[in-house]
JSON list of C-alpha atoms in Angstrom, two decimals:
[
{"chain": "R", "resi": 1, "resn": "UNK", "atom": "CA", "xyz": [97.14, 103.45, 108.32]},
{"chain": "R", "resi": 2, "resn": "UNK", "atom": "CA", "xyz": [97.33, 100.61, 106.42]},
{"chain": "R", "resi": 3, "resn": "UNK", "atom": "CA", "xyz": [99.62, 100.42, 102.56]},
{"chain": "R", "resi": 4, "resn": "UNK", "atom": "CA", "xyz": [98.49, 99.16, 99.74]},
{"chain": "R", "resi": 5, "resn": "UNK", "atom": "CA", "xyz": [98.70, 95.81, 98.35]},
{"chain": "R", "resi": 6, "resn": "UNK", "atom": "CA", "xyz": [101.04, 96.03, 95.13]},
{"chain": "R", "resi": 7, "resn": "UNK", "atom": "CA", "xyz": [99.14, 94.26, 92.90]},
{"chain": "R", "resi": 8, "resn": "UNK", "atom": "CA", "xyz": [97.46, 98.32, 92.71]},
{"chain": "R", "resi": 9, "resn": "UNK", "atom": "CA", "xyz": [100.46, 99.71, 91.54]},
{"chain": "R", "resi": 10, "resn": "UNK", "atom": "CA", "xyz": [98.32, 100.28, 88.16]},
{"chain": "R", "resi": 11, "resn": "UNK", "atom": "CA", "xyz": [95.18, 100.57, 89.23]},
{"chain": "R", "resi": 12, "resn": "UNK", "atom": "CA", "xyz": [93.38, 104.12, 87.74]},
{"chain": "R", "resi": 13, "resn": "UNK", "atom": "CA", "xyz": [89.96, 104.60, 87.93]},
{"chain": "R", "resi": 14, "resn": "UNK", "atom": "CA", "xyz": [86.96, 106.05, 90.55]},
{"chain": "R", "resi": 15, "resn": "UNK", "atom": "CA", "xyz": [86.73, 104.38, 93.41]},
{"chain": "R", "resi": 16, "resn": "UNK", "atom": "CA", "xyz": [83.25, 104.42, 94.36]},
{"chain": "R", "resi": 17, "resn": "UNK", "atom": "CA", "xyz": [81.65, 106.74, 96.52]},
{"chain": "R", "resi": 18, "resn": "UNK", "atom": "CA", "xyz": [81.61, 104.85, 100.39]},
{"chain": "R", "resi": 19, "resn": "UNK", "atom": "CA", "xyz": [84.73, 102.75, 99.54]},
{"chain": "R", "resi": 20, "resn": "UNK", "atom": "CA", "xyz": [88.04, 102.75, 101.07]},
{"chain": "R", "resi": 21, "resn": "UNK", "atom": "CA", "xyz": [89.85, 105.91, 99.51]},
{"chain": "R", "resi": 22, "resn": "UNK", "atom": "CA", "xyz": [86.84, 106.99, 97.45]},
{"chain": "R", "resi": 23, "resn": "UNK", "atom": "CA", "xyz": [87.20, 109.44, 94.72]},
{"chain": "R", "resi": 24, "resn": "UNK", "atom": "CA", "xyz": [89.70, 109.17, 91.11]},
{"chain": "R", "resi": 25, "resn": "UNK", "atom": "CA", "xyz": [92.95, 108.00, 91.27]},
{"chain": "R", "resi": 26, "resn": "UNK", "atom": "CA", "xyz": [95.97, 108.78, 89.06]},
{"chain": "R", "resi": 27, "resn": "UNK", "atom": "CA", "xyz": [99.19, 107.62, 88.52]},
{"chain": "R", "resi": 28, "resn": "UNK", "atom": "CA", "xyz": [101.28, 110.94, 88.67]},
{"chain": "R", "resi": 29, "resn": "UNK", "atom": "CA", "xyz": [104.81, 109.39, 88.35]},
{"chain": "R", "resi": 30, "resn": "UNK", "atom": "CA", "xyz": [106.98, 105.90, 88.77]},
{"chain": "R", "resi": 31, "resn": "UNK", "atom": "CA", "xyz": [110.66, 105.46, 89.64]},
{"chain": "R", "resi": 32, "resn": "UNK", "atom": "CA", "xyz": [112.77, 105.33, 92.92]},
{"chain": "R", "resi": 33, "resn": "UNK", "atom": "CA", "xyz": [113.78, 107.19, 95.99]},
{"chain": "R", "resi": 34, "resn": "UNK", "atom": "CA", "xyz": [116.97, 106.94, 98.58]},
{"chain": "R", "resi": 35, "resn": "UNK", "atom": "CA", "xyz": [119.16, 108.61, 100.51]},
{"chain": "R", "resi": 36, "resn": "UNK", "atom": "CA", "xyz": [121.81, 110.74, 99.42]},
{"chain": "R", "resi": 37, "resn": "UNK", "atom": "CA", "xyz": [124.44, 108.94, 100.72]},
{"chain": "R", "resi": 38, "resn": "UNK", "atom": "CA", "xyz": [122.62, 105.07, 100.96]},
{"chain": "R", "resi": 39, "resn": "UNK", "atom": "CA", "xyz": [125.37, 102.70, 99.93]},
{"chain": "R", "resi": 40, "resn": "UNK", "atom": "CA", "xyz": [122.53, 100.01, 99.66]},
{"chain": "R", "resi": 41, "resn": "UNK", "atom": "CA", "xyz": [118.64, 99.16, 100.75]},
{"chain": "R", "resi": 42, "resn": "UNK", "atom": "CA", "xyz": [119.39, 98.16, 103.98]},
{"chain": "R", "resi": 43, "resn": "UNK", "atom": "CA", "xyz": [121.37, 101.79, 104.99]},
{"chain": "R", "resi": 44, "resn": "UNK", "atom": "CA", "xyz": [118.37, 103.74, 102.90]},
{"chain": "R", "resi": 45, "resn": "UNK", "atom": "CA", "xyz": [115.40, 102.54, 104.98]},
{"chain": "R", "resi": 46, "resn": "UNK", "atom": "CA", "xyz": [117.71, 103.04, 108.37]},
{"chain": "R", "resi": 47, "resn": "UNK", "atom": "CA", "xyz": [118.79, 106.41, 107.28]},
{"chain": "R", "resi": 48, "resn": "UNK", "atom": "CA", "xyz": [115.01, 107.82, 105.82]},
{"chain": "R", "resi": 49, "resn": "UNK", "atom": "CA", "xyz": [113.95, 106.34, 108.99]},
{"chain": "R", "resi": 50, "resn": "UNK", "atom": "CA", "xyz": [116.25, 107.88, 110.95]},
{"chain": "R", "resi": 51, "resn": "UNK", "atom": "CA", "xyz": [115.70, 111.63, 109.45]},
{"chain": "R", "resi": 52, "resn": "UNK", "atom": "CA", "xyz": [111.84, 111.18, 109.24]},
{"chain": "R", "resi": 53, "resn": "UNK", "atom": "CA", "xyz": [112.67, 110.89, 113.18]},
{"chain": "R", "resi": 54, "resn": "UNK", "atom": "CA", "xyz": [115.10, 114.03, 113.59]},
{"chain": "R", "resi": 55, "resn": "UNK", "atom": "CA", "xyz": [112.55, 116.28, 111.82]},
{"chain": "R", "resi": 56, "resn": "UNK", "atom": "CA", "xyz": [115.06, 116.30, 108.65]},
{"chain": "R", "resi": 57, "resn": "UNK", "atom": "CA", "xyz": [114.30, 113.88, 105.75]},
{"chain": "R", "resi": 58, "resn": "UNK", "atom": "CA", "xyz": [116.48, 113.82, 103.27]},
{"chain": "R", "resi": 59, "resn": "UNK", "atom": "CA", "xyz": [116.27, 111.69, 99.40]},
{"chain": "R", "resi": 60, "resn": "UNK", "atom": "CA", "xyz": [116.84, 111.40, 96.01]},
{"chain": "R", "resi": 61, "resn": "UNK", "atom": "CA", "xyz": [113.84, 110.65, 93.78]},
{"chain": "R", "resi": 62, "resn": "UNK", "atom": "CA", "xyz": [114.42, 109.48, 90.99]},
{"chain": "R", "resi": 63, "resn": "UNK", "atom": "CA", "xyz": [111.08, 109.37, 89.32]},
{"chain": "R", "resi": 64, "resn": "UNK", "atom": "CA", "xyz": [109.88, 109.79, 85.02]},
{"chain": "R", "resi": 65, "resn": "UNK", "atom": "CA", "xyz": [109.16, 113.08, 85.67]},
{"chain": "R", "resi": 66, "resn": "UNK", "atom": "CA", "xyz": [110.09, 114.13, 89.66]},
{"chain": "R", "resi": 67, "resn": "UNK", "atom": "CA", "xyz": [113.78, 113.85, 89.80]},
{"chain": "R", "resi": 68, "resn": "UNK", "atom": "CA", "xyz": [116.66, 115.34, 92.06]},
{"chain": "R", "resi": 69, "resn": "UNK", "atom": "CA", "xyz": [117.55, 115.38, 95.53]},
{"chain": "R", "resi": 70, "resn": "UNK", "atom": "CA", "xyz": [114.64, 116.50, 98.22]},
{"chain": "R", "resi": 71, "resn": "UNK", "atom": "CA", "xyz": [114.81, 117.36, 101.52]},
{"chain": "R", "resi": 72, "resn": "UNK", "atom": "CA", "xyz": [112.06, 117.99, 104.09]},
{"chain": "R", "resi": 73, "resn": "UNK", "atom": "CA", "xyz": [112.90, 120.26, 107.19]},
{"chain": "R", "resi": 74, "resn": "UNK", "atom": "CA", "xyz": [110.31, 120.19, 110.49]},
{"chain": "R", "resi": 75, "resn": "UNK", "atom": "CA", "xyz": [111.06, 123.55, 111.49]},
{"chain": "R", "resi": 76, "resn": "UNK", "atom": "CA", "xyz": [110.01, 124.53, 115.58]},
{"chain": "R", "resi": 77, "resn": "UNK", "atom": "CA", "xyz": [106.58, 125.90, 114.65]},
{"chain": "R", "resi": 78, "resn": "UNK", "atom": "CA", "xyz": [103.92, 124.06, 116.25]},
{"chain": "R", "resi": 79, "resn": "UNK", "atom": "CA", "xyz": [99.55, 123.82, 115.37]},
{"chain": "R", "resi": 80, "resn": "UNK", "atom": "CA", "xyz": [97.33, 124.33, 113.19]},
{"chain": "R", "resi": 81, "resn": "UNK", "atom": "CA", "xyz": [98.41, 127.39, 110.26]},
{"chain": "R", "resi": 82, "resn": "UNK", "atom": "CA", "xyz": [94.98, 127.87, 110.06]},
{"chain": "R", "resi": 83, "resn": "UNK", "atom": "CA", "xyz": [93.79, 128.38, 113.63]},
{"chain": "R", "resi": 84, "resn": "UNK", "atom": "CA", "xyz": [94.07, 131.78, 114.61]}
]
């Protein structure tokens, strides 16, 4: 999947059916993110990617609505949670 161009950062509305990303688009929050111990942009990127690869991603959100330090941790469970 490709990133959307930054030109779309303020877009809210409806993307017509049969178009890529069809449906309602809302901007829920705006802000910045970083690694809790990153000193600069390059170190933040390195630490975030390393955490993602290891399955232990720690990050700080500084948004208008959502703020704080968070962690996403991959557990040992695999497979589809909905399957029997």
